Short mmCIF file of C-alpha atoms in Angstrom, two decimals:
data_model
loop_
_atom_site.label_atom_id
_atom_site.label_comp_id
_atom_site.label_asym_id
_atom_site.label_seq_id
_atom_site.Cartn_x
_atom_site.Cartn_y
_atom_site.Cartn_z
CA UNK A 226 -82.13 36.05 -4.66
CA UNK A 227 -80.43 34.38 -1.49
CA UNK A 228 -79.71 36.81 1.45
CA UNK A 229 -78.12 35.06 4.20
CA UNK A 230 -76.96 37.03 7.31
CA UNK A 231 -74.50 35.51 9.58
CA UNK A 232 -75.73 35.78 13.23
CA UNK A 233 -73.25 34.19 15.41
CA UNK A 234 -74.16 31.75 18.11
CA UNK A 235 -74.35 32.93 21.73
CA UNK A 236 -72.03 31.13 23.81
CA UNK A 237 -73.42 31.01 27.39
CA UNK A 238 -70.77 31.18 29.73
CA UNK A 239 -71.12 28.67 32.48
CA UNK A 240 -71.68 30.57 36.03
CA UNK A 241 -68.00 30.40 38.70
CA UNK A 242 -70.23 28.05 40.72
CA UNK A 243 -70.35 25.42 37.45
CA UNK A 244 -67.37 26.04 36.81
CA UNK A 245 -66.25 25.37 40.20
CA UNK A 246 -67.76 21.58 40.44
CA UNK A 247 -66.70 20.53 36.79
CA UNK A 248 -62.72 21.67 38.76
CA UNK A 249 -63.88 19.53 41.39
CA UNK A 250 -64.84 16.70 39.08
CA UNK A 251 -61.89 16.67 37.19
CA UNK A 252 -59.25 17.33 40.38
CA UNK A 253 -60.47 13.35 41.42
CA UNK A 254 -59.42 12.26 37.83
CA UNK A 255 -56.03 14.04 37.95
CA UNK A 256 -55.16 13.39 41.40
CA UNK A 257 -55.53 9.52 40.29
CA UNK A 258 -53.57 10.38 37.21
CA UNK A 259 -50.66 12.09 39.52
CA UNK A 260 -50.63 8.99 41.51
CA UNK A 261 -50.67 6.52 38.87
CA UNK A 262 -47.57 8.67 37.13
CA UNK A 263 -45.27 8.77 40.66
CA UNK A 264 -45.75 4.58 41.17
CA UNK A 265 -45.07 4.36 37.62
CA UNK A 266 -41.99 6.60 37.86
CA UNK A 267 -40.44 5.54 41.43
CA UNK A 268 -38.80 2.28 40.77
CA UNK A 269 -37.26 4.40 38.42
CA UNK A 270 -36.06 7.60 40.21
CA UNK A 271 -35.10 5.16 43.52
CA UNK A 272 -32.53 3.35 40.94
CA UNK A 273 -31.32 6.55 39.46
CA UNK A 274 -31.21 8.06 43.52
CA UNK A 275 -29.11 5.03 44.17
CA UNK A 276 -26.70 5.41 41.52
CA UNK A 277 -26.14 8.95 41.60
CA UNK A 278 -23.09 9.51 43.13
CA UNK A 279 -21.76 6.75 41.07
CA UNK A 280 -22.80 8.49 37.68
CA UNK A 281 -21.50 11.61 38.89
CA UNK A 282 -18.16 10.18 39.90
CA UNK A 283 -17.45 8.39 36.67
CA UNK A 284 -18.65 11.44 34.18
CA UNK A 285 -15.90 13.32 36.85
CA UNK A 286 -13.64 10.57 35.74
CA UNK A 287 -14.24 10.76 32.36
CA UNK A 288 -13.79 14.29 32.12
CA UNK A 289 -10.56 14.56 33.79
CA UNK A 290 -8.93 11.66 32.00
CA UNK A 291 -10.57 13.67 28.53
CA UNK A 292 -8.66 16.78 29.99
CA UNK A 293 -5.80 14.99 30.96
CA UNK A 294 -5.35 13.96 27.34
CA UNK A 295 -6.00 17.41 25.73
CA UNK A 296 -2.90 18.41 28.11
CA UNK A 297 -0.70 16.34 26.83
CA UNK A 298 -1.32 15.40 23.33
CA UNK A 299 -3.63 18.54 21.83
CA UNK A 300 -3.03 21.09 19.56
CA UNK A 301 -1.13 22.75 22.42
CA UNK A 302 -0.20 19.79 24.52
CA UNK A 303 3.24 19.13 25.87
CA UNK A 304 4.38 16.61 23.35
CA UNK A 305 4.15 19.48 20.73
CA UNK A 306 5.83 21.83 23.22
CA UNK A 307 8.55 19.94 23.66
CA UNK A 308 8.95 19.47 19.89
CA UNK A 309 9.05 23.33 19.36
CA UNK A 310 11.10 24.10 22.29
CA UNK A 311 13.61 21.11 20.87
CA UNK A 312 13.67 22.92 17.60
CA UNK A 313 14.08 26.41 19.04
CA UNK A 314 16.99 25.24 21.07
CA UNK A 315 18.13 23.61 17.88
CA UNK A 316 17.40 26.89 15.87
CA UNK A 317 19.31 28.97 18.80
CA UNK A 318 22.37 27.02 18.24
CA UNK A 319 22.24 27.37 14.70
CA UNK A 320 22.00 30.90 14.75
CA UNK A 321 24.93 31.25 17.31
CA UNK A 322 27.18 29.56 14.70
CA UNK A 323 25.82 31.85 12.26
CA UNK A 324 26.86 34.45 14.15
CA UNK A 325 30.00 33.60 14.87
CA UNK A 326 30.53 32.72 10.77
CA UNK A 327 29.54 36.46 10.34
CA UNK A 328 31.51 37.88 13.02
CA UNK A 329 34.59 35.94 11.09
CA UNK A 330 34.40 37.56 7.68
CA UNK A 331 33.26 40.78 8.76
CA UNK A 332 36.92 40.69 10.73
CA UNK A 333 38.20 39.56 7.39
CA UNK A 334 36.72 42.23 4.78
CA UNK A 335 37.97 44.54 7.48
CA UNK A 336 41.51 43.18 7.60
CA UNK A 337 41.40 43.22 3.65
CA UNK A 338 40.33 46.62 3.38
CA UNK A 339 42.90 48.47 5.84
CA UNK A 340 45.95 45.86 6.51
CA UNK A 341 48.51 46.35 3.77
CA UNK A 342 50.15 43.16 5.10
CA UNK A 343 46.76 41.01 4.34
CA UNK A 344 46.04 42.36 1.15
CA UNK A 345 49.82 41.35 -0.19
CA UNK A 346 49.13 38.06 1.19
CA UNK A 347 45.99 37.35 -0.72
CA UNK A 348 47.18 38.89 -4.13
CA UNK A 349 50.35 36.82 -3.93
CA UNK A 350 47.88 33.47 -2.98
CA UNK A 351 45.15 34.01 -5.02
CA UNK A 352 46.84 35.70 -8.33
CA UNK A 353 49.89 34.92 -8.21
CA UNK A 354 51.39 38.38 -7.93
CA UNK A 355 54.91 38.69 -7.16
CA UNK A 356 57.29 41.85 -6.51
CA UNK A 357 60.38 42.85 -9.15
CA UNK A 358 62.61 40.41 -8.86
CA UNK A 359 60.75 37.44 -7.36
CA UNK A 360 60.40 34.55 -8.95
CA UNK A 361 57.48 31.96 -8.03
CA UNK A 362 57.02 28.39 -7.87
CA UNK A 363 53.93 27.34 -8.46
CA UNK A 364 53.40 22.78 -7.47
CA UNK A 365 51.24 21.05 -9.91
CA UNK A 366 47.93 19.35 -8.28
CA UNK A 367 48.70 15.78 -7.04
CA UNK A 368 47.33 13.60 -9.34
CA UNK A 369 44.93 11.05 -7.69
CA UNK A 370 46.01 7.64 -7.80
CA UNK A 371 43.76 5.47 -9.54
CA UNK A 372 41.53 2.74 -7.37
CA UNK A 373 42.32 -0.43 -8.41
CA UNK A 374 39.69 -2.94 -9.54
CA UNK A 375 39.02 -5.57 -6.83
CA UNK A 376 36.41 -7.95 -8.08
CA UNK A 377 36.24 -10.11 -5.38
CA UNK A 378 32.91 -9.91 -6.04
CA UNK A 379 33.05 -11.55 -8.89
CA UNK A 380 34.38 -15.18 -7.71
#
């Protein structure tokens, strides 16, 4: 029979003042570290100092002339508005004419249904009505000449 019992290990936690000289230790190593990281790095950062302005001038650039060209030719731009004000204008006009077509027969089924003299007018035009006694003429159509064949083409 195997009876094990699991005692765990006793860490012994080092005292402030070990811990305080292994800081000490190590603060040599990192300071040398830090120092090694900024030469490293400065070449670096003095070229990107240098050329700030310049990088932030150009991505100013580059944004306006991006935002200049949403303006005018984007989903909204002025191109496009121009195009739907044309074709409102163009719509405007149409409906004006409308209108005015409208306001025209509306006159005339008025006229037809209260002036005597307008309705005698029509039924004699259209029907061919006529009063006792009358007698009417009615023109036959024109006939339409025939083209003749040029075939001047032909020679």
């Amino acid at each position: 029979m195997d009876i094990r019992i699991n005692i765990p290990k006793i860490r012994i936690v080092p005292s402030s003042e070990d811990r305080m000289r292994t800081l000490v230790q190590g603060a040599d190593h990192a300071e040398a570290w830090a120092e090694k990281a900024r030469a490293y790095a400065a070449p670096f950062l003095e070229k990107v100092y240098a050329v700030r302005r310049r990088a932030a001038t150009g991505a100013v650039v580059v944004v306006a002339i991006w935002i200049f060209v949403h303006a005018m030719l984007g989903a909204n731009g002025v191109t496009v508005y121009r195009a739907k004000r044309a074709e409102y204008q163009g719509l405007q006009k149409e409906i004006n004419q409308l209108q005015k077509e409208n306001d025209g027969f509306s006159q005339q089924v008025n006229e037809l249904k209260s002036d005597p003299k307008r309705i005698e007018k029509e039924a004699r035009e259209q029907f061919h009505y006529a009063r006792p006694g009358e007698v009417v003429y009615v023109a036959p159509d024109r006939p339409v000449a025939p083209q003749p064949d040029v075939h001047s083409a032909r020679r």
